[in-house]
């Protein structure tokens, strides 16, 4: 579900579930009288999401309420959303479970939670890659919600994969080494990885005795995401390709492939 938020159900004790309740509907009746602050999801860092599986990122936030409002009568959690208003998002995602909160005073709760993303369940379209806004929601036992947004931005990016193969792996000094590879990106709508065309990728080399990679050259991926170039063998070491990322795809580096130069 592309609109998924944390909501409350009261069955003796307050419990939360990830239920599909559109934000605009939940906002129709006043929710708990709380305000949010210091809402941080993934420490504001980009979130790279693979083609399948589940990504859970940590979040922290503060809830302020009146001294007369019992914290056990509502639940809360962070959300991320697309669109200009949290109450009318084009996409909205929250956590599978409510935030766990600790009372800092009679009116302040310090909370932590997760935002959970499952592309295989339809949480994301490929067009959702890019900037999202951070918000939060509090929900009472009657599913009345209080929404608050505009707590900053982060990027949700399509995960990338990058391979490398340096050949031959046993080569005489000065001879030609061919380095091939491929850059692919997650397709959230098919659950597969597809070639990422026309992207600048750096070929890097690390000597066997070093811990630092140095860029040898920059080349572009083919129409299928493939990479191929040649270099002269100079010393034992590791070749890798590295991609800095784009506006919609996370950066990624291949594991180094060792070449033994004789």
PDB file of C-alpha atoms in Angstrom:
ATOM      1  CA  UNK A   1       0.000   0.000   0.000  1.00  0.00           C
ATOM      2  CA  UNK A   2       1.491   3.336  -0.973  1.00  0.00           C
ATOM      3  CA  UNK A   3      -0.463   5.183   1.728  1.00  0.00           C
ATOM      4  CA  UNK A   4       0.303   3.426   4.964  1.00  0.00           C
ATOM      5  CA  UNK A   5       0.360   5.058   8.377  1.00  0.00           C
ATOM      6  CA  UNK A   6       0.562   4.056  12.032  1.00  0.00           C
ATOM      7  CA  UNK A   7      -2.931   3.886  13.582  1.00  0.00           C
ATOM      8  CA  UNK A   8      -4.322   2.815  16.924  1.00  0.00           C
ATOM      9  CA  UNK A   9      -6.828   0.208  18.100  1.00  0.00           C
ATOM     10  CA  UNK A  10      -7.929  -0.053  21.720  1.00  0.00           C
ATOM     11  CA  UNK A  11      -8.632  -3.545  23.023  1.00  0.00           C
ATOM     12  CA  UNK A  12      -8.079  -3.182  26.724  1.00  0.00           C
ATOM     13  CA  UNK A  13      -4.556  -1.917  26.058  1.00  0.00           C
ATOM     14  CA  UNK A  14      -3.437   0.304  23.182  1.00  0.00           C
ATOM     15  CA  UNK A  15      -1.951  -1.613  20.254  1.00  0.00           C
ATOM     16  CA  UNK A  16      -0.783  -0.406  16.857  1.00  0.00           C
ATOM     17  CA  UNK A  17      -0.826  -1.925  13.416  1.00  0.00           C
ATOM     18  CA  UNK A  18       0.172  -0.733   9.967  1.00  0.00           C
ATOM     19  CA  UNK A  19      -3.318  -0.105   8.604  1.00  0.00           C
ATOM     20  CA  UNK A  20      -4.223   1.584   5.332  1.00  0.00           C
ATOM     21  CA  UNK A  21      -5.949   4.740   6.557  1.00  0.00           C
ATOM     22  CA  UNK A  22      -5.443   7.665   4.202  1.00  0.00           C
ATOM     23  CA  UNK A  23      -4.125  10.724   5.991  1.00  0.00           C
ATOM     24  CA  UNK A  24      -6.848  12.997   4.640  1.00  0.00           C
ATOM     25  CA  UNK A  25      -9.568  10.719   6.056  1.00  0.00           C
ATOM     26  CA  UNK A  26      -7.931  10.332   9.445  1.00  0.00           C
ATOM     27  CA  UNK A  27      -7.507  14.097   9.694  1.00  0.00           C
ATOM     28  CA  UNK A  28     -11.277  14.688   9.422  1.00  0.00           C
ATOM     29  CA  UNK A  29     -11.778  14.500  13.209  1.00  0.00           C
ATOM     30  CA  UNK A  30      -9.492  16.101  15.760  1.00  0.00           C
ATOM     31  CA  UNK A  31      -6.960  13.668  17.115  1.00  0.00           C
ATOM     32  CA  UNK A  32      -4.935  13.711  20.332  1.00  0.00           C
ATOM     33  CA  UNK A  33      -3.896  17.186  21.487  1.00  0.00           C
ATOM     34  CA  UNK A  34      -0.172  16.724  20.998  1.00  0.00           C
ATOM     35  CA  UNK A  35       2.633  18.425  19.137  1.00  0.00           C
ATOM     36  CA  UNK A  36       5.767  16.898  17.686  1.00  0.00           C
ATOM     37  CA  UNK A  37       9.322  18.192  17.543  1.00  0.00           C
ATOM     38  CA  UNK A  38      12.839  16.963  16.804  1.00  0.00           C
ATOM     39  CA  UNK A  39      11.554  14.373  14.333  1.00  0.00           C
ATOM     40  CA  UNK A  40      14.499  12.632  12.666  1.00  0.00           C
ATOM     41  CA  UNK A  41      14.292   9.674  10.303  1.00  0.00           C
ATOM     42  CA  UNK A  42      17.523   7.835   9.450  1.00  0.00           C
ATOM     43  CA  UNK A  43      19.374  10.863  10.884  1.00  0.00           C
ATOM     44  CA  UNK A  44      18.361  12.734   7.751  1.00  0.00           C
ATOM     45  CA  UNK A  45      20.477  10.469   5.540  1.00  0.00           C
ATOM     46  CA  UNK A  46      19.398   9.001   2.216  1.00  0.00           C
ATOM     47  CA  UNK A  47      17.554   5.669   2.275  1.00  0.00           C
ATOM     48  CA  UNK A  48      18.620   3.144  -0.355  1.00  0.00           C
ATOM     49  CA  UNK A  49      15.861   0.609  -1.070  1.00  0.00           C
ATOM     50  CA  UNK A  50      16.512  -2.676  -2.853  1.00  0.00           C
ATOM     51  CA  UNK A  51      14.229  -4.292  -5.424  1.00  0.00           C
ATOM     52  CA  UNK A  52      12.698  -6.652  -2.850  1.00  0.00           C
ATOM     53  CA  UNK A  53      12.742  -7.294   0.862  1.00  0.00           C
ATOM     54  CA  UNK A  54      12.244  -4.839   3.702  1.00  0.00           C
ATOM     55  CA  UNK A  55      14.161  -1.739   4.717  1.00  0.00           C
ATOM     56  CA  UNK A  56      13.745  -0.492   8.293  1.00  0.00           C
ATOM     57  CA  UNK A  57      15.327   2.799   9.308  1.00  0.00           C
ATOM     58  CA  UNK A  58      15.504   4.235  12.808  1.00  0.00           C
ATOM     59  CA  UNK A  59      13.665   7.394  13.841  1.00  0.00           C
ATOM     60  CA  UNK A  60      13.519   9.552  16.946  1.00  0.00           C
ATOM     61  CA  UNK A  61      11.038  12.248  17.934  1.00  0.00           C
ATOM     62  CA  UNK A  62       9.581  14.199  20.846  1.00  0.00           C
ATOM     63  CA  UNK A  63       5.897  14.427  21.783  1.00  0.00           C
ATOM     64  CA  UNK A  64       4.548  17.261  23.918  1.00  0.00           C
ATOM     65  CA  UNK A  65       1.107  16.905  25.518  1.00  0.00           C
ATOM     66  CA  UNK A  66      -0.899  18.430  28.326  1.00  0.00           C
ATOM     67  CA  UNK A  67      -0.412  17.102  31.839  1.00  0.00           C
ATOM     68  CA  UNK A  68      -4.036  15.969  31.826  1.00  0.00           C
ATOM     69  CA  UNK A  69      -3.628  13.785  28.709  1.00  0.00           C
ATOM     70  CA  UNK A  70      -2.762  10.208  29.575  1.00  0.00           C
ATOM     71  CA  UNK A  71      -0.023   8.986  27.144  1.00  0.00           C
ATOM     72  CA  UNK A  72      -1.512   5.492  27.267  1.00  0.00           C
ATOM     73  CA  UNK A  73      -4.622   6.748  25.416  1.00  0.00           C
ATOM     74  CA  UNK A  74      -2.804   7.457  22.172  1.00  0.00           C
ATOM     75  CA  UNK A  75      -0.010   6.032  20.071  1.00  0.00           C
ATOM     76  CA  UNK A  76       2.414   7.780  17.768  1.00  0.00           C
ATOM     77  CA  UNK A  77       5.010   7.252  15.107  1.00  0.00           C
ATOM     78  CA  UNK A  78       7.081   8.901  12.377  1.00  0.00           C
ATOM     79  CA  UNK A  79       6.107   8.982   8.718  1.00  0.00           C
ATOM     80  CA  UNK A  80       7.644  10.066   5.437  1.00  0.00           C
ATOM     81  CA  UNK A  81       5.507  11.412   2.634  1.00  0.00           C
ATOM     82  CA  UNK A  82       5.458  12.806  -0.885  1.00  0.00           C
ATOM     83  CA  UNK A  83       3.472  15.913  -1.720  1.00  0.00           C
ATOM     84  CA  UNK A  84       3.087  19.404  -0.325  1.00  0.00           C
ATOM     85  CA  UNK A  85       0.789  18.476   2.588  1.00  0.00           C
ATOM     86  CA  UNK A  86       0.952  15.560   4.984  1.00  0.00           C
ATOM     87  CA  UNK A  87      -2.860  15.442   5.074  1.00  0.00           C
ATOM     88  CA  UNK A  88      -3.047  15.015   1.283  1.00  0.00           C
ATOM     89  CA  UNK A  89       0.031  13.002   0.296  1.00  0.00           C
ATOM     90  CA  UNK A  90       0.649  11.242  -2.970  1.00  0.00           C
ATOM     91  CA  UNK A  91       2.516   8.589  -0.976  1.00  0.00           C
ATOM     92  CA  UNK A  92       2.958   8.103   2.749  1.00  0.00           C
ATOM     93  CA  UNK A  93       4.853   5.443   4.700  1.00  0.00           C
ATOM     94  CA  UNK A  94       5.169   4.764   8.406  1.00  0.00           C
ATOM     95  CA  UNK A  95       6.221   2.010  10.745  1.00  0.00           C
ATOM     96  CA  UNK A  96       4.947  -1.491  11.363  1.00  0.00           C
ATOM     97  CA  UNK A  97       4.833  -0.725  15.093  1.00  0.00           C
ATOM     98  CA  UNK A  98       4.232   2.316  17.278  1.00  0.00           C
ATOM     99  CA  UNK A  99       6.981   4.386  18.750  1.00  0.00           C
ATOM    100  CA  UNK A 100       8.237   3.444  22.184  1.00  0.00           C
ATOM    101  CA  UNK A 101       8.309   6.482  24.425  1.00  0.00           C
ATOM    102  CA  UNK A 102       9.936   7.438  27.700  1.00  0.00           C
ATOM    103  CA  UNK A 103       8.564  10.270  29.829  1.00  0.00           C
ATOM    104  CA  UNK A 104      11.035  13.120  30.140  1.00  0.00           C
ATOM    105  CA  UNK A 105       8.518  15.063  32.234  1.00  0.00           C
ATOM    106  CA  UNK A 106       4.776  15.129  32.907  1.00  0.00           C
ATOM    107  CA  UNK A 107       4.218  16.663  29.460  1.00  0.00           C
ATOM    108  CA  UNK A 108       7.125  15.480  27.288  1.00  0.00           C
ATOM    109  CA  UNK A 109       7.838  12.074  25.752  1.00  0.00           C
ATOM    110  CA  UNK A 110      11.078  11.097  24.063  1.00  0.00           C
ATOM    111  CA  UNK A 111      10.350   8.413  21.493  1.00  0.00           C
ATOM    112  CA  UNK A 112      12.018   6.076  19.047  1.00  0.00           C
ATOM    113  CA  UNK A 113      10.565   4.007  16.223  1.00  0.00           C
ATOM    114  CA  UNK A 114      11.244   2.762  12.709  1.00  0.00           C
ATOM    115  CA  UNK A 115       9.955   3.569   9.256  1.00  0.00           C
ATOM    116  CA  UNK A 116       9.496   0.317   7.325  1.00  0.00           C
ATOM    117  CA  UNK A 117       9.529   0.109   3.531  1.00  0.00           C
ATOM    118  CA  UNK A 118       8.569  -2.942   1.456  1.00  0.00           C
ATOM    119  CA  UNK A 119       8.802  -2.336  -2.299  1.00  0.00           C
ATOM    120  CA  UNK A 120       7.436  -5.813  -3.041  1.00  0.00           C
ATOM    121  CA  UNK A 121       4.195  -4.880  -1.265  1.00  0.00           C
ATOM    122  CA  UNK A 122       3.642  -1.895  -3.543  1.00  0.00           C
ATOM    123  CA  UNK A 123       4.985   0.707  -1.114  1.00  0.00           C
ATOM    124  CA  UNK A 124       6.978   2.397  -3.886  1.00  0.00           C
ATOM    125  CA  UNK A 125       6.699   3.229  -7.550  1.00  0.00           C
ATOM    126  CA  UNK A 126       9.881   3.941  -9.480  1.00  0.00           C
ATOM    127  CA  UNK A 127       8.663   7.523  -9.827  1.00  0.00           C
ATOM    128  CA  UNK A 128       8.746   7.849  -6.012  1.00  0.00           C
ATOM    129  CA  UNK A 129      12.548   7.894  -6.027  1.00  0.00           C
ATOM    130  CA  UNK A 130      13.728  11.287  -4.860  1.00  0.00           C
ATOM    131  CA  UNK A 131      12.930  13.692  -2.053  1.00  0.00           C
ATOM    132  CA  UNK A 132      10.448  12.839   0.708  1.00  0.00           C
ATOM    133  CA  UNK A 133       9.313  14.951   3.656  1.00  0.00           C
ATOM    134  CA  UNK A 134       9.423  13.862   7.297  1.00  0.00           C
ATOM    135  CA  UNK A 135       6.337  13.999   9.521  1.00  0.00           C
ATOM    136  CA  UNK A 136       4.648  12.284  12.446  1.00  0.00           C
ATOM    137  CA  UNK A 137       1.190  11.103  13.525  1.00  0.00           C
ATOM    138  CA  UNK A 138      -0.591  10.436  16.808  1.00  0.00           C
ATOM    139  CA  UNK A 139      -3.721   8.271  16.865  1.00  0.00           C
ATOM    140  CA  UNK A 140      -6.297   7.636  19.581  1.00  0.00           C
ATOM    141  CA  UNK A 141      -8.457   4.571  20.237  1.00  0.00           C
ATOM    142  CA  UNK A 142     -11.145   5.820  17.835  1.00  0.00           C
ATOM    143  CA  UNK A 143      -8.665   6.214  14.972  1.00  0.00           C
ATOM    144  CA  UNK A 144      -8.724  10.009  15.223  1.00  0.00           C
ATOM    145  CA  UNK A 145      -5.353  11.285  14.099  1.00  0.00           C
ATOM    146  CA  UNK A 146      -3.173  14.320  14.608  1.00  0.00           C
ATOM    147  CA  UNK A 147      -0.766  14.897  11.738  1.00  0.00           C
ATOM    148  CA  UNK A 148       2.239  17.206  11.685  1.00  0.00           C
ATOM    149  CA  UNK A 149       4.656  17.573   8.783  1.00  0.00           C
ATOM    150  CA  UNK A 150       7.546  19.589   7.394  1.00  0.00           C
ATOM    151  CA  UNK A 151      10.243  18.255   9.705  1.00  0.00           C
ATOM    152  CA  UNK A 152      12.848  18.273   6.984  1.00  0.00           C
ATOM    153  CA  UNK A 153      13.607  16.140   3.967  1.00  0.00           C
ATOM    154  CA  UNK A 154      15.501  13.033   2.953  1.00  0.00           C
ATOM    155  CA  UNK A 155      15.874  11.027  -0.212  1.00  0.00           C
ATOM    156  CA  UNK A 156      14.464   7.574  -0.854  1.00  0.00           C
ATOM    157  CA  UNK A 157      16.614   6.122  -3.623  1.00  0.00           C
ATOM    158  CA  UNK A 158      16.565   3.054  -5.808  1.00  0.00           C
ATOM    159  CA  UNK A 159      19.313   0.690  -4.694  1.00  0.00           C
ATOM    160  CA  UNK A 160      22.185   0.019  -7.066  1.00  0.00           C
ATOM    161  CA  UNK A 161      24.441  -2.949  -7.806  1.00  0.00           C
ATOM    162  CA  UNK A 162      27.841  -2.837  -9.458  1.00  0.00           C
ATOM    163  CA  UNK A 163      30.100  -5.666 -10.609  1.00  0.00           C
ATOM    164  CA  UNK A 164      33.712  -5.790 -11.794  1.00  0.00           C
ATOM    165  CA  UNK A 165      35.937  -8.374 -13.495  1.00  0.00           C
ATOM    166  CA  UNK A 166      39.585  -7.629 -14.278  1.00  0.00           C
ATOM    167  CA  UNK A 167      41.130 -10.083 -16.744  1.00  0.00           C
ATOM    168  CA  UNK A 168      43.567 -11.748 -16.961  1.00  0.00           C
ATOM    169  CA  UNK A 169      44.098 -12.010 -13.224  1.00  0.00           C
ATOM    170  CA  UNK A 170      47.686 -13.223 -13.729  1.00  0.00           C
ATOM    171  CA  UNK A 171      49.427 -10.847 -16.140  1.00  0.00           C
ATOM    172  CA  UNK A 172      52.889  -9.620 -17.090  1.00  0.00           C
ATOM    173  CA  UNK A 173      53.768  -6.036 -16.216  1.00  0.00           C
ATOM    174  CA  UNK A 174      52.955  -3.642 -19.041  1.00  0.00           C
ATOM    175  CA  UNK A 175      50.412  -5.950 -20.671  1.00  0.00           C
ATOM    176  CA  UNK A 176      46.778  -4.999 -21.188  1.00  0.00           C
ATOM    177  CA  UNK A 177      44.114  -5.706 -18.584  1.00  0.00           C
ATOM    178  CA  UNK A 178      40.449  -5.616 -19.622  1.00  0.00           C
ATOM    179  CA  UNK A 179      38.049  -4.502 -16.905  1.00  0.00           C
ATOM    180  CA  UNK A 180      34.363  -5.240 -17.398  1.00  0.00           C
ATOM    181  CA  UNK A 181      31.345  -4.779 -15.168  1.00  0.00           C
ATOM    182  CA  UNK A 182      27.735  -3.733 -15.013  1.00  0.00           C
ATOM    183  CA  UNK A 183      25.688  -1.106 -13.171  1.00  0.00           C
ATOM    184  CA  UNK A 184      22.087  -1.997 -12.372  1.00  0.00           C
ATOM    185  CA  UNK A 185      19.347  -0.302 -10.346  1.00  0.00           C
ATOM    186  CA  UNK A 186      16.375  -1.604  -8.425  1.00  0.00           C
ATOM    187  CA  UNK A 187      13.056  -1.658 -10.257  1.00  0.00           C
ATOM    188  CA  UNK A 188      10.551  -1.424  -7.407  1.00  0.00           C
ATOM    189  CA  UNK A 189       7.627  -2.281  -9.650  1.00  0.00           C
ATOM    190  CA  UNK A 190       9.020  -5.550 -11.022  1.00  0.00           C
ATOM    191  CA  UNK A 191      11.179  -6.612  -8.065  1.00  0.00           C
ATOM    192  CA  UNK A 192      14.237  -6.932 -10.314  1.00  0.00           C
ATOM    193  CA  UNK A 193      17.435  -5.056 -11.142  1.00  0.00           C
ATOM    194  CA  UNK A 194      17.831  -3.493 -14.582  1.00  0.00           C
ATOM    195  CA  UNK A 195      20.764  -1.930 -16.415  1.00  0.00           C
ATOM    196  CA  UNK A 196      21.375   1.753 -15.755  1.00  0.00           C
ATOM    197  CA  UNK A 197      22.400   3.415 -19.015  1.00  0.00           C
ATOM    198  CA  UNK A 198      24.518   6.484 -19.682  1.00  0.00           C
ATOM    199  CA  UNK A 199      25.976   6.850 -16.194  1.00  0.00           C
ATOM    200  CA  UNK A 200      29.489   8.018 -15.349  1.00  0.00           C
ATOM    201  CA  UNK A 201      31.390   5.370 -13.402  1.00  0.00           C
ATOM    202  CA  UNK A 202      34.932   5.561 -12.085  1.00  0.00           C
ATOM    203  CA  UNK A 203      37.462   2.775 -12.508  1.00  0.00           C
ATOM    204  CA  UNK A 204      39.672   2.753  -9.434  1.00  0.00           C
ATOM    205  CA  UNK A 205      42.813   0.859  -8.419  1.00  0.00           C
ATOM    206  CA  UNK A 206      44.309   0.011  -5.026  1.00  0.00           C
ATOM    207  CA  UNK A 207      47.802  -1.376  -4.701  1.00  0.00           C
ATOM    208  CA  UNK A 208      48.116  -4.565  -2.675  1.00  0.00           C
ATOM    209  CA  UNK A 209      50.097  -2.699  -0.020  1.00  0.00           C
ATOM    210  CA  UNK A 210      47.625   0.199   0.209  1.00  0.00           C
ATOM    211  CA  UNK A 211      44.204   0.764   1.754  1.00  0.00           C
ATOM    212  CA  UNK A 212      43.253   3.625  -0.567  1.00  0.00           C
ATOM    213  CA  UNK A 213      41.666   3.466  -4.009  1.00  0.00           C
ATOM    214  CA  UNK A 214      42.741   5.975  -6.682  1.00  0.00           C
ATOM    215  CA  UNK A 215      40.663   6.838  -9.731  1.00  0.00           C
ATOM    216  CA  UNK A 216      42.235   5.622 -12.982  1.00  0.00           C
ATOM    217  CA  UNK A 217      39.608   6.853 -15.431  1.00  0.00           C
ATOM    218  CA  UNK A 218      35.913   7.615 -15.780  1.00  0.00           C
ATOM    219  CA  UNK A 219      33.732   5.853 -18.344  1.00  0.00           C
ATOM    220  CA  UNK A 220      30.001   5.682 -19.086  1.00  0.00           C
ATOM    221  CA  UNK A 221      27.697   2.702 -18.975  1.00  0.00           C
ATOM    222  CA  UNK A 222      26.267   1.325 -22.206  1.00  0.00           C
ATOM    223  CA  UNK A 223      22.577   1.167 -23.083  1.00  0.00           C
ATOM    224  CA  UNK A 224      22.368  -2.004 -20.979  1.00  0.00           C
ATOM    225  CA  UNK A 225      24.423  -0.667 -18.055  1.00  0.00           C
ATOM    226  CA  UNK A 226      27.564  -2.569 -19.109  1.00  0.00           C
ATOM    227  CA  UNK A 227      31.107  -1.294 -18.552  1.00  0.00           C
ATOM    228  CA  UNK A 228      34.310  -2.142 -20.419  1.00  0.00           C
ATOM    229  CA  UNK A 229      37.721  -0.504 -20.588  1.00  0.00           C
ATOM    230  CA  UNK A 230      41.408  -1.388 -20.695  1.00  0.00           C
ATOM    231  CA  UNK A 231      44.451  -0.420 -18.625  1.00  0.00           C
ATOM    232  CA  UNK A 232      48.120  -1.388 -18.519  1.00  0.00           C
ATOM    233  CA  UNK A 233      49.262  -3.751 -15.774  1.00  0.00           C
ATOM    234  CA  UNK A 234      51.611  -1.956 -13.386  1.00  0.00           C
ATOM    235  CA  UNK A 235      51.463  -3.584  -9.943  1.00  0.00           C
ATOM    236  CA  UNK A 236      49.672  -6.168  -7.850  1.00  0.00           C
ATOM    237  CA  UNK A 237      46.373  -4.799  -6.636  1.00  0.00           C
ATOM    238  CA  UNK A 238      42.621  -4.489  -6.848  1.00  0.00           C
ATOM    239  CA  UNK A 239      40.412  -2.913  -9.512  1.00  0.00           C
ATOM    240  CA  UNK A 240      36.896  -1.781  -8.811  1.00  0.00           C
ATOM    241  CA  UNK A 241      34.169   0.342 -10.340  1.00  0.00           C
ATOM    242  CA  UNK A 242      32.433   2.972  -8.219  1.00  0.00           C
ATOM    243  CA  UNK A 243      29.270   4.968  -8.922  1.00  0.00           C
ATOM    244  CA  UNK A 244      28.667   8.197  -7.018  1.00  0.00           C
ATOM    245  CA  UNK A 245      24.888   7.987  -7.375  1.00  0.00           C
ATOM    246  CA  UNK A 246      22.262  10.132  -9.079  1.00  0.00           C
ATOM    247  CA  UNK A 247      19.123  12.026  -8.129  1.00  0.00           C
ATOM    248  CA  UNK A 248      17.174   8.754  -7.992  1.00  0.00           C
ATOM    249  CA  UNK A 249      19.735   5.940  -7.522  1.00  0.00           C
ATOM    250  CA  UNK A 250      22.043   5.400  -4.551  1.00  0.00           C
ATOM    251  CA  UNK A 251      25.801   5.317  -4.975  1.00  0.00           C
ATOM    252  CA  UNK A 252      27.518   1.941  -4.967  1.00  0.00           C
ATOM    253  CA  UNK A 253      30.990   0.412  -5.320  1.00  0.00           C
ATOM    254  CA  UNK A 254      31.973  -3.033  -6.530  1.00  0.00           C
ATOM    255  CA  UNK A 255      34.175  -5.273  -4.426  1.00  0.00           C
ATOM    256  CA  UNK A 256      37.773  -5.121  -5.625  1.00  0.00           C
ATOM    257  CA  UNK A 257      38.993  -7.745  -8.104  1.00  0.00           C
ATOM    258  CA  UNK A 258      42.654  -8.743  -7.578  1.00  0.00           C
ATOM    259  CA  UNK A 259      45.214  -8.794 -10.358  1.00  0.00           C
ATOM    260  CA  UNK A 260      48.614 -10.490  -9.895  1.00  0.00           C
ATOM    261  CA  UNK A 261      51.235  -8.665 -11.948  1.00  0.00           C
ATOM    262  CA  UNK A 262      54.453 -10.599 -12.673  1.00  0.00           C
TER     263      UNK A 262
END
